[in-house]
Structure formats: structure tokens, C-alpha cells
């Protein structure tokens, strides 16, 4: 199966995660013992009955995974994500790294994943300080993030686990319930065994040879190499090989990293054989002597060979999921975030309505601008996330410099539409004058790019589903989803531009276009003011004052350049106007840089509702847990000042007197998570609910762990009914 086919199939499997991603589980304020979701039960358990001061104890994350679900090894393979642990321990107690058991090979629709199913222990050594006092108890707490996947979907489940470990003097016996099982896992876990290994690329094939230690003088039996890092080998490709008196040689298909650059350094991983599993470090070099000539190596069996039969259904699911992405992009055209930018689209359509060739060119250029910008933003987002940054869709407007720059850009567009200065030639037609837009296809491309940049912070129905799944996919699959969203966003404009019958219904160019152009400037002014307000909420009054100076300088520079253009139209050089205009623009740039560098001052929380609506408090997982412990329902609003949809929902639905009355009747708590500025905790919470951006509305009911997710477009009735359901 080709790589492209595998990418499409994987996208199908991951995109269907959206529904489940909306319902992940997080356990609040746990005690010792197992914690669970619908897919997995996990518990932090000890190997020994107690820990001695100055010793190394062993604890383990015990996973009990539901049938048809699995979790992942340190290298998850072609999809999924490894289990990660965040520890909270007493002073001096130092947890080590996971001792990974040998994983299963889980083949699924042309992909190969490495992971675990059923029951598995992940042991972790823990150093106990010599100062620990016998007779005391050490409380170990770990937040474990599991990627729990099936053939159709993948869900990130985070569980907080706790263990109270007694401290006593002397050697401890095994803990009765789990000690023997953990001991067996440790005994069978891959470890170095004195094996020498070499790896090299030979005629497009990776040749891995291993010799010595337990491999010498034995038939290794079915063998397989699990690399520690992704991209080294093509995971689904078969591994063939031969063995000899000193060891074996495997022939592997190179992965994306080794295809591009060959083998530039050591390759580490686990060599699994019938004689055991061993950690090896293969240095670049030719095959070792004595690793061939005795026979062929038997192929290792997959854990789920029947899963390969799901290729056709996977492609069908992908088609459905891609349709959802396109629908999300279509609906985005109706979201409030996009309303101001529709003005630019309308101007572009009116400009070329009766020139079929130009209309077709502008439509395709607009599509190219949308798709290119979607890919750029998605690429930056995925790169930041791969580097460990906690960011989500709309991340660009969490940056005050970006917000300030966009505010000035919108002001420049508005001044252009108002006729202060001109870019490009005029339209044909009596009295039409110069049209304030970039010339031809470049202008349409720029319009498409601007639509995406400003509209990106909003999410629409179907779009949230697609983005939530895309951000946990391998990058080729994620980019396909973003392209689908871009296609949906651009589709109405492109269809109109390619349909002569629809274009013919628009009025012909004339003086009315100048009036329309001036009218369309006002949504751009409004957008500039809105972005300036967002900037003030992110930074404070001092930075806003400098942004105003930058805006005034920009307006002066645009006016002077427009005067210079008029001078040149009259046959004069206009150098004074143009020079002064450029100087003013440079001053605007300097003021913008100064505004962006002003340290953020303490500003009021943008999310706290005022007026007739319910009183609110800042969101935190602890606040949710405390309210639920008191038996009170919880309404959570994840919002941002740069999200227009969020602000409209708050004004029309969340801060109404009817909602306030329903909150009082049900004794509910209203919590607001403000994402206007970057907040990694909120980003992680959005991801746990399958979202990459705001808005997100959750209703928690006492006695339940998982919240109900409300629609992104709210009405007062929807909120009141949800409160009645959980308060009954």
C-alpha cells in the first residue's frame, strides 16, 4: 500500500475521533486506588509492601484497557501518542523513567502502531531519600495522559493517580496483589545484553546486523526491530532477514528520516527475538561477520492481523470525515468572525462581475490565498506543538504583536477603501475611479489570506470536530484536514466567480462602486477598533497609547502618499508628499515595535461577566472539583476577547437575566476560562475535550465525571434547558 493511501486511511481513523474527543475524562481530587474512564482503568501500585530509606522502590502504572482499545509504547508508530507522566512527590523523592515492556505490533488499515492492550504494567523506579523516616508515609501523585485508541477513534484520557507508600526499615516483601506481576514485567523487559550492532543503507534498504551475546550460536526465531524514534523505518513494511553463527541481519524499509538523509548516527531500539528482547545501539557501518549463512529469519506475527481487512471501511470513513471538514469551512462563512471580511469579498466580486475571465482568475486566486494561508498557519501550529508548545487554533491572536499588526493592517485596508490612497489601476467604466485594492489576482489572493488570518480564531460546527482530531494526527493527515476546511471557506466565492449566470445578475461597474467601496470601509474600521481593544486587554493602557500613535502615523502616511499619487496624476512628481508619507509610515512601524515591547500590565479578566448575568469566577480544575464536591452543577465558558462568536454568545445567552435566574434555582457555579492571552492550562483542557480553540461550553453535573458539551452557537433557551437537566 502506498504512503499516500496509508495517510488517507489514518486520517479517516483519526477524524472519527471527534465525537469521542468531546468526551474525555479527567478524575478530580482522587484518593488511592484505581481511576477509570469508559476506555481505561489505571492505578498507581507498588511492587513491594514498603520502601526502605535510601533505597530504590519500584511502582507501576497498571492499565486495564477495555477490549478493542489500546495504548502506546515510547515510539507509538504511525499514529497515536506515548503515555506521559507528570509526578508530584515529597522533597527528595525522585521518580525515574518508565521501564517499557515489549510492545505489541498493532497493524491497522495499512498503518503499524506499537502499543499495549488488555492489562499492562509500566514500572517506574523511585529513589527514596535516606532522610525518609521509618513509620511515615510518602504520598506519590502522578498525572498520567494516555492516548487510548480503537480501530475508529483515539481519545486522550488524563487520570490523576495516587499511592501512599509506607516507609519502613529492612527488606520488604512483594506486595501481594501486584508485586509478582511487576517483577515478571521487569524480568522480561528489554535491556542491553552485550550485543554489537551495525546499520547502513544498501540500495535503498536499511541493513541492520546484530551479533554476540545471547544471539551467538542460536537460531533467533521470529525477529523484529522496534526503533526508539519514529521515522527511522517504514513501520508497516515487512522485516525480512537471515541468521548466522554469530547473530542475524534484518532488511528494513527506510522511514522518512533515513530516506532523506541516510544513517548519520547511531540508531537505538529493541531487537525482539524468540530468545528474548534486547536493547541495542546500532552504529553506522557494514554488516557484521557471522550474521548470515545459516538460514532465513522467520517473520514476527502482528497482534491484530485481522485489522488489515478494514481498508475499504477506513476509506469510506475518511470520505465522510473530509465532508465534515468542508462543511465546517462552509459554515465558517456565516460566523461573526468573518462578517467584517465579507466586505472585501463583496468588493472583489463587484469589481470583476462582468468580466468572466477576470472573475475566474480572481476566484481561483482567492482559493489559492485561502488554502496557502491555511497550510502556513497549520504548519506553524503543528511545528509549535511538535516542539512541545501548548497552542491551539487561533494562537496567532494570543500574541500582542500580531494583534497590533493586524489592527494596523485593517486600518490601512479601511483607508484604502475610503480613497485616502490607492493601490492598482482603476476599473473600466464611467466615473468609477480607481478601485482600492491590489491589482488582479494578487488582490484576490491577499483577500483570501486575510480572511483566514482573521477568521481562524473562530470555530464553527463540524470545524471543531475536524480540528480536534487533526491536532492529534501525524502531520500529513492533519494538513489534509486543514485543506478541507480551507476549501469549504473559499467555496462560495469560488462557485460564484466560476458561474457566469450568477455573475450576470450583479450590476455593471459604475459610480455606485465608489459609494459601495466607501461604505465597505466601515467594517474594516470596526475590525481595527476591535483588534485594538483586544490588544489593550492583552497588554494595558500604555501599550494601547503607543498603538494609537502608530495608527495616527499610519493614517498620516497613507494620506500623504495619497496626495503624492494625486500630484503624479496631475503630471507633477509629488516627491515631497511621498517622502513625508514614507517617513510617517516608518514612525508608525517604530511606534508599533515599542507598543509590542511594553510589558503586559495587570488588566481585568476579560471573561468575567457583568450586568444582569450570573456572577462568575475564573476557571480551574480545582474550582470545578470543589463545586462538584459541594453537590453544585458547574457551567464553564472557555472564551477569548478576540473570539467574536464568544462575545456574542455571552451578550445574548450567558449574561441574560433568564440564565442568571436558572443558575440561582439550580445553585450552579459559573466559571470562565479566559484564553485571550496564552494559557497552557486552558489549552490542555481544550485538547482534552477534543477542541483546538474557543468557544467551548461545558456543563458538569454532580455525581458524574464527564461534562456535557453545549453547542458553539448558544441561545438563552439552550443554556437554561441544560441547567434544568443537571439541576433536576
XYZ file of C-alpha atoms in Angstrom:
728
model
C 0.000 0.000 0.000
C 1.338 3.443 -0.908
C 2.249 6.025 1.715
C -0.487 8.336 0.413
C -3.108 5.620 0.819
C -1.953 4.951 4.359
C -2.163 8.677 5.116
C -5.745 8.829 3.860
C -6.758 5.765 5.851
C -5.119 7.077 9.003
C -6.908 10.389 8.569
C -10.196 8.506 8.399
C -9.495 6.693 11.641
C -8.365 9.805 13.453
C -11.040 12.169 12.149
C -13.741 9.936 13.602
C -12.176 10.649 16.965
C -14.065 13.952 17.100
C -17.171 12.635 18.808
C -15.173 10.777 21.418
C -12.683 13.593 21.828
C -15.541 15.749 23.004
C -15.982 13.402 25.981
C -12.594 12.684 27.585
C -12.428 12.067 31.286
C -10.380 13.710 33.985
C -10.630 12.468 37.540
C -10.730 15.182 40.180
C -9.132 15.017 43.639
C -8.500 11.268 43.619
C -7.666 9.065 46.542
C -5.556 5.919 46.358
C -6.981 3.205 44.167
C -7.996 2.807 40.529
C -9.339 5.662 38.423
C -11.238 4.991 35.237
C -12.891 6.248 32.091
C -15.088 4.340 29.673
C -11.950 3.066 27.907
C -9.294 2.501 30.521
C -8.793 1.901 34.231
C -5.467 2.928 35.734
C -3.901 2.611 39.180
C -0.567 3.523 40.749
C 0.614 0.380 42.554
C 3.811 -0.685 44.409
C 5.993 -3.711 43.769
C 6.996 -4.060 47.430
C 4.959 -3.783 50.607
C 7.025 -0.806 51.755
C 10.063 1.297 50.853
C 13.228 1.488 52.936
C 15.074 4.798 53.494
C 17.881 5.273 50.966
C 16.582 2.540 48.641
C 15.096 2.460 45.151
C 11.482 1.401 45.228
C 9.525 0.340 42.167
C 5.970 1.477 41.498
C 3.966 0.883 38.341
C 1.140 2.394 36.341
C -1.261 -0.503 35.976
C -3.504 -0.159 32.921
C -6.626 -2.251 32.410
C -7.676 -1.460 28.855
C -11.148 -2.242 27.541
C -11.471 -4.781 24.679
C -10.787 -3.356 21.176
C -8.823 -0.421 22.670
C -5.067 0.031 23.123
C -2.437 2.433 24.454
C 1.080 3.114 23.143
C 4.776 2.354 23.629
C 7.530 5.002 23.793
C 7.509 5.088 19.951
C 3.797 4.884 19.093
C 4.439 4.008 15.449
C 2.420 5.597 12.652
C -0.222 7.291 14.832
C -1.261 7.817 18.421
C 0.843 9.158 21.252
C 3.010 7.756 24.014
C 1.882 7.657 27.650
C 3.278 10.630 29.574
C 3.610 11.070 33.341
C 3.803 14.232 35.467
C 4.823 13.499 39.053
C 4.208 15.315 42.322
C 6.321 13.819 45.112
C 7.703 14.769 48.543
C 11.053 16.520 48.704
C 13.949 14.220 47.873
C 11.804 11.555 46.205
C 12.871 11.235 42.554
C 10.878 9.108 40.076
C 12.848 7.725 37.134
C 11.870 6.862 33.576
C 9.318 4.236 32.594
C 10.687 0.717 32.129
C 8.815 -0.096 28.929
C 7.621 -3.686 28.394
C 7.947 -5.108 24.900
C 5.033 -3.706 22.859
C 2.605 -5.452 20.548
C 2.683 -4.806 16.809
C -0.792 -3.447 16.041
C -1.427 -3.342 12.308
C -4.423 -1.209 11.390
C -5.562 -0.263 7.888
C -2.092 -0.097 6.387
C -0.525 1.519 9.469
C 1.637 -0.071 12.128
C 1.370 1.043 15.744
C 3.358 -0.162 18.746
C 1.380 -0.454 21.970
C -0.472 -2.453 24.576
C -3.892 -4.000 25.079
C -5.608 -5.787 27.943
C -3.655 -5.453 31.201
C -0.189 -3.929 31.311
C 2.162 -2.600 33.999
C 4.543 0.312 33.311
C 7.173 0.105 36.095
C 8.933 3.249 37.317
C 11.912 3.204 39.722
C 11.647 5.762 42.529
C 14.629 6.895 44.595
C 13.752 7.173 48.284
C 15.936 9.629 50.221
C 17.966 8.369 53.178
C 16.277 11.067 55.245
C 12.876 9.424 54.886
C 11.709 8.411 58.365
C 10.542 4.883 59.068
C 6.926 4.792 60.131
C 5.892 7.639 57.828
C 4.062 7.509 54.508
C 5.194 9.040 51.212
C 2.346 10.272 49.020
C 3.154 9.885 45.324
C 0.821 11.553 42.809
C 1.063 11.311 39.041
C -0.993 12.796 36.223
C -0.970 10.142 33.527
C -2.014 11.084 29.991
C -2.985 8.029 27.951
C -3.806 8.029 24.246
C -6.444 5.304 24.171
C -7.345 4.234 20.645
C -9.569 1.796 18.789
C -9.922 0.992 15.103
C -12.229 4.015 14.707
C -11.099 6.712 17.126
C -8.440 7.932 19.542
C -9.139 9.662 22.865
C -6.615 11.428 25.145
C -7.590 10.353 28.692
C -5.862 12.017 31.637
C -6.150 10.371 35.059
C -4.641 11.558 38.331
C -3.337 8.599 40.329
C -2.144 8.467 43.946
C -0.227 5.987 46.050
C 0.501 6.192 49.789
C 3.800 4.311 50.117
C 4.795 3.265 53.666
C 8.400 3.739 54.790
C 9.973 1.026 56.978
C 13.418 -0.299 57.717
C 14.669 -3.553 56.181
C 13.996 -5.535 53.035
C 10.345 -5.500 52.020
C 8.361 -8.487 50.749
C 6.472 -8.280 47.476
C 3.134 -6.501 47.622
C 0.566 -9.328 47.485
C -1.703 -8.016 44.712
C 0.778 -6.610 42.199
C 4.335 -7.424 43.301
C 4.718 -10.685 41.362
C 3.299 -9.212 38.152
C 5.604 -6.181 38.290
C 8.582 -8.454 38.999
C 7.747 -10.503 35.901
C 7.492 -7.357 33.752
C 10.880 -6.155 34.977
C 12.448 -9.555 34.327
C 11.118 -9.694 30.774
C 11.647 -6.024 29.875
C 14.181 -5.380 27.088
C 17.649 -4.497 28.363
C 21.209 -4.340 26.986
C 22.851 -7.755 26.620
C 26.302 -7.171 25.154
C 25.066 -7.246 21.546
C 27.105 -5.419 18.902
C 25.067 -3.906 16.039
C 25.638 -2.064 12.742
C 23.225 -0.317 10.379
C 23.625 1.078 6.861
C 21.636 1.884 3.726
C 22.292 -0.541 0.883
C 20.482 0.025 -2.443
C 17.593 1.795 -0.731
C 17.254 -0.823 2.029
C 18.271 -0.455 5.684
C 20.525 -3.351 6.643
C 20.659 -3.980 10.403
C 23.041 -6.634 11.706
C 23.441 -7.739 15.330
C 25.946 -10.212 16.774
C 27.203 -11.594 20.043
C 25.680 -12.046 23.473
C 22.555 -14.243 23.551
C 22.366 -14.236 19.719
C 25.565 -16.209 19.200
C 25.170 -19.863 18.235
C 21.360 -19.849 18.229
C 18.553 -19.617 15.714
C 16.931 -16.315 16.753
C 13.488 -17.412 15.582
C 10.856 -14.769 14.637
C 12.576 -11.394 14.971
C 11.601 -7.752 14.742
C 13.298 -4.396 15.355
C 11.409 -1.645 17.253
C 13.240 1.699 16.897
C 13.009 4.133 19.782
C 12.420 7.062 17.388
C 9.828 7.481 14.665
C 10.871 7.996 11.045
C 13.798 5.570 11.162
C 11.990 2.687 9.461
C 8.795 2.289 7.477
C 6.801 0.740 10.325
C 4.210 -1.244 8.299
C 6.750 -2.709 5.868
C 7.748 -6.350 6.432
C 11.120 -7.073 8.046
C 12.998 -9.935 6.425
C 16.393 -11.334 7.267
C 18.870 -14.134 7.689
C 20.855 -15.532 10.602
C 24.293 -16.972 11.088
C 26.553 -18.417 13.776
C 27.098 -15.060 15.473
C 23.734 -13.317 15.059
C 21.277 -12.050 12.463
C 20.797 -9.483 9.710
C 17.439 -7.752 9.118
C 16.470 -5.895 5.950
C 14.206 -2.946 6.737
C 12.476 -0.341 4.602
C 13.779 3.130 5.490
C 11.474 5.724 7.041
C 11.152 9.401 6.164
C 14.289 10.386 8.127
C 16.606 7.730 6.718
C 15.181 8.014 3.186
C 16.116 11.683 3.122
C 19.488 11.679 4.847
C 20.596 8.096 5.235
C 22.065 6.918 8.539
C 24.069 9.757 10.053
C 24.360 8.467 13.613
C 23.577 5.592 15.967
C 20.114 4.046 15.839
C 18.732 2.727 19.111
C 15.837 0.380 19.704
C 14.682 -3.058 20.807
C 15.525 -6.246 18.926
C 12.824 -8.797 19.737
C 13.670 -12.467 19.072
C 12.496 -15.858 20.247
C 15.497 -15.813 22.617
C 14.304 -12.590 24.281
C 14.091 -8.854 23.675
C 17.264 -6.755 23.908
C 18.098 -3.070 23.719
C 20.692 -2.407 21.028
C 22.608 0.574 19.723
C 23.455 0.176 16.047
C 26.405 2.241 14.861
C 26.640 3.202 11.168
C 28.645 0.598 9.290
C 28.700 -2.530 7.127
C 27.057 -5.776 8.217
C 28.925 -7.721 10.902
C 30.590 -11.029 10.087
C 28.787 -14.210 11.053
C 25.286 -12.747 10.845
C 24.173 -14.660 7.741
C 24.550 -18.024 6.043
C 22.571 -20.332 8.342
C 19.015 -19.678 7.186
C 16.205 -17.172 6.941
C 14.723 -15.373 9.921
C 11.048 -16.139 10.490
C 8.684 -13.177 10.337
C 7.207 -11.908 13.630
C 3.423 -12.042 13.956
C 1.260 -8.932 14.369
C -1.019 -8.559 17.372
C -4.048 -7.816 15.199
C -3.603 -9.223 11.694
C -7.340 -9.117 11.013
C -7.356 -5.353 11.242
C -5.917 -5.082 7.734
C -9.349 -6.002 6.389
C -10.676 -2.585 7.354
C -9.068 -0.677 4.463
C -12.280 -0.144 2.483
C -14.306 0.941 5.510
C -11.446 3.254 6.505
C -11.570 4.979 3.135
C -15.343 5.362 3.428
C -14.943 6.944 6.872
C -12.279 9.273 5.515
C -14.651 10.475 2.787
C -17.293 11.197 5.422
C -14.805 12.966 7.681
C -13.440 15.108 4.857
C -17.012 16.105 4.021
C -17.416 17.249 7.629
C -14.284 19.389 7.312
C -15.612 21.049 4.150
C -18.980 21.636 5.838
C -17.215 23.273 8.774
C -15.440 25.650 6.393
C -18.724 26.470 4.653
C -20.441 27.275 7.947
C -17.474 29.443 8.950
C -18.638 31.917 6.281
C -21.688 32.557 8.467
C -19.805 33.040 11.745
C -19.470 36.560 13.210
C -15.668 36.471 12.943
C -15.930 36.578 9.161
C -18.574 39.283 8.802
C -16.126 42.235 8.508
C -14.021 40.429 5.911
C -17.078 39.657 3.778
C -16.859 43.316 2.778
C -13.588 42.693 0.978
C -15.028 39.620 -0.730
C -18.040 41.638 -1.880
C -15.800 44.363 -3.304
C -13.725 41.796 -5.173
C -16.828 40.182 -6.671
C -18.341 43.504 -7.709
C -15.087 44.556 -9.361
C -14.952 41.651 -11.802
C -18.587 40.590 -12.017
C -18.966 41.260 -15.750
C -15.556 40.108 -16.893
C -15.767 36.317 -16.906
C -12.051 35.785 -17.443
C -11.050 38.138 -14.624
C -13.755 36.733 -12.353
C -12.452 33.203 -12.882
C -8.903 34.349 -12.228
C -9.911 36.166 -9.039
C -11.903 33.179 -7.790
C -9.018 30.777 -8.236
C -6.538 33.287 -6.767
C -8.822 33.738 -3.748
C -8.929 29.944 -3.317
C -5.132 29.794 -3.549
C -4.818 32.510 -0.900
C -7.158 30.686 1.474
C -5.511 27.285 1.025
C -1.964 28.649 1.224
C -2.672 30.564 4.412
C -4.452 27.606 5.981
C -1.391 25.464 5.233
C 1.023 28.060 6.614
C -0.939 28.568 9.828
C -1.464 24.818 10.216
C 2.232 24.160 9.590
C 3.312 26.712 12.193
C 0.760 25.354 14.659
C 1.847 21.746 14.153
C 5.532 22.701 14.353
C 4.980 24.547 17.637
C 3.068 21.608 19.061
C 5.771 19.187 17.910
C 8.281 21.371 19.758
C 6.242 20.942 22.948
C 4.336 24.237 22.858
C 0.756 24.176 24.186
C -1.015 26.147 21.466
C -4.312 25.817 19.679
C -6.158 27.148 16.651
C -6.290 30.948 16.802
C -2.893 31.047 18.539
C -1.770 33.987 16.396
C -4.200 36.376 18.102
C -2.859 35.377 21.510
C 0.298 37.262 20.530
C 0.011 41.017 21.256
C 2.451 41.969 18.431
C 0.349 40.011 15.922
C -2.855 41.576 17.214
C -1.371 45.074 16.960
C -0.017 44.435 13.478
C -3.390 43.149 12.278
C -5.112 46.218 13.742
C -2.864 48.499 11.676
C -3.348 46.312 8.608
C -7.131 46.594 8.932
C -6.793 50.359 9.339
C -4.715 50.521 6.145
C -7.337 48.483 4.266
C -10.083 50.789 5.530
C -8.159 53.922 4.476
C -7.599 52.315 1.098
C -11.326 51.639 0.679
C -12.079 55.213 1.800
C -9.984 56.542 -1.077
C -7.204 58.032 1.075
C -4.667 56.247 -1.110
C -4.890 53.770 -3.980
C -3.239 50.516 -4.949
C -3.543 49.314 -8.530
C -5.366 50.623 -11.567
C -8.959 51.780 -11.855
C -11.916 49.928 -13.244
C -13.244 50.407 -16.719
C -16.464 52.391 -16.677
C -17.725 55.912 -16.461
C -16.905 57.633 -13.239
C -15.732 54.512 -11.478
C -12.335 55.888 -10.464
C -9.516 53.812 -9.060
C -10.536 50.773 -7.034
C -8.840 50.497 -3.663
C -7.480 47.029 -3.906
C -4.358 45.225 -5.010
C -4.307 44.618 -8.743
C -5.854 41.500 -10.269
C -5.199 38.059 -8.932
C -2.751 39.362 -6.311
C -5.555 41.315 -4.687
C -7.821 38.262 -4.639
C -5.002 36.144 -3.166
C -4.412 38.760 -0.450
C -8.134 38.854 0.329
C -8.196 35.080 0.782
C -5.166 35.193 3.063
C -6.685 37.957 5.193
C -9.968 36.082 5.528
C -8.156 33.080 7.017
C -5.949 35.096 9.383
C -8.860 36.971 10.944
C -11.404 34.144 10.773
C -9.066 31.487 12.171
C -9.801 32.227 15.859
C -13.432 31.183 15.382
C -14.611 27.620 15.098
C -17.880 26.502 13.566
C -19.961 23.338 13.876
C -18.178 20.405 12.183
C -14.994 22.526 12.171
C -14.370 21.905 15.876
C -14.697 18.172 15.256
C -12.172 18.263 12.423
C -9.615 20.464 14.225
C -9.788 18.496 17.450
C -8.954 15.299 15.589
C -6.387 16.899 13.266
C -4.179 18.176 16.079
C -3.502 14.653 17.354
C -2.810 13.215 13.886
C 0.522 12.778 12.159
C 1.202 15.967 10.211
C 0.324 14.796 6.661
C -3.131 13.774 7.806
C -3.632 16.992 9.725
C -2.742 19.111 6.692
C -5.339 17.258 4.593
C -7.996 18.230 7.142
C -6.918 21.880 7.117
C -7.077 21.919 3.323
C -10.642 20.614 3.522
C -11.570 23.430 5.892
C -9.972 25.981 3.577
C -11.842 24.581 0.594
C -15.137 24.928 2.439
C -14.360 28.520 3.451
C -13.473 29.558 -0.103
C -16.124 27.509 -1.902
C -18.999 30.084 -2.049
C -16.775 32.791 -3.533
C -15.174 30.363 -5.984
C -18.515 28.947 -7.169
C -19.925 32.416 -7.804
C -16.787 33.527 -9.640
C -16.928 30.434 -11.877
C -20.663 30.745 -12.659
C -21.354 33.319 -15.408
C -25.114 33.143 -14.789
C -24.722 34.339 -11.218
C -22.188 36.999 -12.152
C -24.556 38.395 -14.798
C -27.120 39.211 -12.100
C -24.747 41.702 -10.441
C -24.975 45.376 -11.557
C -22.410 46.582 -14.065
C -19.498 48.722 -12.804
C -20.274 52.401 -12.433
C -20.265 55.287 -9.955
C -22.170 53.116 -7.454
C -18.999 51.114 -6.911
C -17.178 54.093 -5.415
C -20.050 54.583 -2.971
C -20.055 50.857 -2.157
C -16.337 50.946 -1.687
C -16.614 53.796 0.815
C -19.401 52.020 2.673
C -17.384 48.805 2.891
C -14.563 50.700 4.608
C -16.548 50.949 7.831
C -16.485 47.207 8.693
C -12.720 47.453 8.297
C -12.571 50.427 10.692
C -14.692 48.414 13.122
C -12.333 45.463 12.850
C -9.327 47.703 13.505
C -11.008 49.128 16.628
C -11.936 45.635 17.836
C -8.350 44.414 17.432
C -7.067 47.491 19.252
C -9.448 46.681 22.125
C -8.188 43.074 22.189
C -4.622 44.410 22.246
C -5.471 46.625 25.236
C -6.896 43.630 27.105
C -3.697 41.703 26.444
C -1.249 44.441 27.386
C -2.731 47.509 29.107
C -3.221 51.238 28.639
C 0.408 52.232 27.997
C 0.766 49.849 25.077
C -2.622 50.922 23.691
C -1.499 54.574 23.703
C 1.544 53.660 21.606
C -0.687 51.672 19.251
C -2.851 54.790 18.822
C 0.307 56.754 17.936
C 1.170 54.070 15.380
C -2.366 54.222 13.938
C -2.272 58.024 13.688
C 1.134 57.910 11.981
C -0.140 55.253 9.591
C -3.172 57.352 8.691
C -0.975 60.426 8.143
C 1.438 58.437 5.997
C -1.414 56.999 3.917
C -2.897 60.481 3.417
C 0.458 61.920 2.344
C 1.073 59.033 -0.070
C -2.416 59.532 -1.487
C -1.592 63.210 -2.004
C 1.588 62.220 -3.801
C -0.422 59.914 -6.064
C -2.738 62.815 -6.923
C 0.270 65.000 -7.666
C 1.664 62.408 -10.062
C -1.749 62.049 -11.745
C -1.645 65.817 -12.361
C 1.768 65.494 -14.005
C 3.873 66.554 -11.044
C 6.449 64.386 -9.258
C 4.901 64.524 -5.792
C 8.227 63.618 -4.172
C 7.624 65.752 -1.056
C 4.330 64.033 -0.319
C 5.738 60.582 -0.965
C 8.885 61.169 1.131
C 6.888 62.572 4.027
C 4.432 59.685 3.742
C 7.164 57.055 3.899
C 8.666 58.848 6.917
C 5.302 58.756 8.689
C 4.984 55.040 7.925
C 8.413 54.415 9.415
C 7.325 56.286 12.537
C 4.226 54.080 12.646
C 6.416 50.995 12.479
C 8.605 52.278 15.300
C 5.589 53.011 17.494
C 4.235 49.538 16.743
C 7.508 47.913 17.851
C 7.502 50.000 21.039
C 3.879 49.049 21.763
C 4.645 45.362 21.296
C 7.566 45.576 23.721
C 5.662 47.205 26.570
C 5.388 44.666 29.428
C 1.836 43.475 29.955
C 0.193 45.220 32.903
C -2.427 43.717 35.136
C -5.774 44.055 33.404
C -9.216 42.918 34.402
C -10.098 39.383 33.429
C -11.899 39.654 30.098
C -14.049 36.661 30.812
C -15.829 37.877 33.975
C -19.431 38.561 33.108
C -21.021 41.826 34.177
C -24.508 43.240 34.239
C -27.663 41.157 34.682
C -25.947 37.839 34.080
C -24.686 35.355 36.648
C -21.657 36.128 38.785
C -18.566 34.307 37.576
C -15.190 33.156 38.831
C -12.005 32.147 36.989
C -11.934 28.556 35.767
C -9.584 25.953 37.174
C -9.873 22.196 37.510
C -9.723 22.665 41.293
C -12.669 25.076 41.174
C -14.699 22.542 39.191
C -13.805 19.776 41.643
C -14.690 21.940 44.657
C -18.104 22.849 43.263
C -18.910 19.256 42.363
C -17.845 18.127 45.836
C -20.447 20.541 47.241
C -23.102 18.973 45.009
C -23.404 22.056 42.763
C -23.661 21.977 38.943
C -20.949 23.847 37.050
C -21.236 25.885 33.833
C -17.833 26.512 32.219
C -17.274 29.110 29.497
C -13.946 28.985 27.642
C -13.709 32.294 25.812
C -11.360 34.954 24.426
C -11.758 38.635 23.674
C -10.646 38.096 20.069
C -13.397 35.498 19.518
C -16.402 37.415 18.195
C -18.656 34.354 18.448
C -17.733 34.079 22.134
C -18.643 37.707 22.824
C -21.996 37.429 21.016
C -22.881 34.261 22.940
C -22.003 35.987 26.203
C -24.118 39.052 25.463
C -27.151 37.175 24.134
C -27.165 33.916 26.074
C -24.775 33.660 29.012
C -25.308 37.026 30.729
C -29.090 37.237 30.372
C -31.400 37.548 33.364
C -33.035 34.234 32.421
C -29.729 32.379 32.678
C -28.949 34.153 35.950
C -32.296 33.006 37.353
C -31.674 29.414 36.208
C -28.222 29.499 37.823
C -29.803 30.667 41.091
C -32.524 27.996 41.005
C -30.017 25.182 40.423
C -27.341 26.660 42.745
C -24.897 26.345 39.845
C -21.386 27.797 39.645
C -20.324 29.833 36.579
C -16.610 29.562 35.726
C -14.851 31.439 32.914
C -11.630 30.283 31.265
C -10.057 33.287 29.527
C -7.856 32.326 26.551
C -7.280 35.883 25.276
C -3.674 35.580 26.287
C -1.759 32.331 26.065
C -2.644 29.923 28.857
C -1.174 26.420 28.598
C -3.556 25.026 31.219
C -6.609 26.123 29.228
C -5.009 24.834 26.013
C -4.589 21.415 27.609
C -8.187 21.444 28.836
C -9.474 22.319 25.356
C -7.450 19.442 23.923
C -8.883 17.030 26.477
C -12.316 17.896 25.149
C -11.306 17.462 21.529
C -11.082 21.184 20.753
C -8.266 23.319 19.473
C -9.932 26.702 20.020
C -12.773 28.623 21.600
C -15.667 28.837 22.242
C -16.241 25.748 24.364
C -19.131 25.447 26.825
C -19.327 22.632 29.394
C -21.997 21.639 31.913
C -20.905 19.422 34.822
C -23.480 17.566 36.903
C -22.720 16.388 40.465
C -22.047 12.677 40.595
C -20.683 12.460 37.036
C -17.124 12.818 35.797
C -17.634 13.760 32.156
C -19.349 17.051 31.274
C -21.973 17.744 28.652
C -20.690 19.852 25.754
C -23.087 22.615 24.660
C -23.364 23.899 21.061
C -20.976 26.615 19.913
C -23.861 28.855 18.886
C -25.907 29.383 22.038
C -29.360 30.681 22.827
C -30.721 31.512 26.245
C -33.074 28.535 25.968
C -30.243 26.081 25.293
C -28.377 27.198 28.432
C -31.487 27.268 30.631
C -32.583 23.800 29.487
C -29.089 22.392 30.127
C -29.112 23.845 33.644
C -32.545 22.333 34.282
C -31.290 18.919 33.174
C -28.303 18.901 35.532
C -30.122 20.650 38.382
C -33.140 18.374 38.444
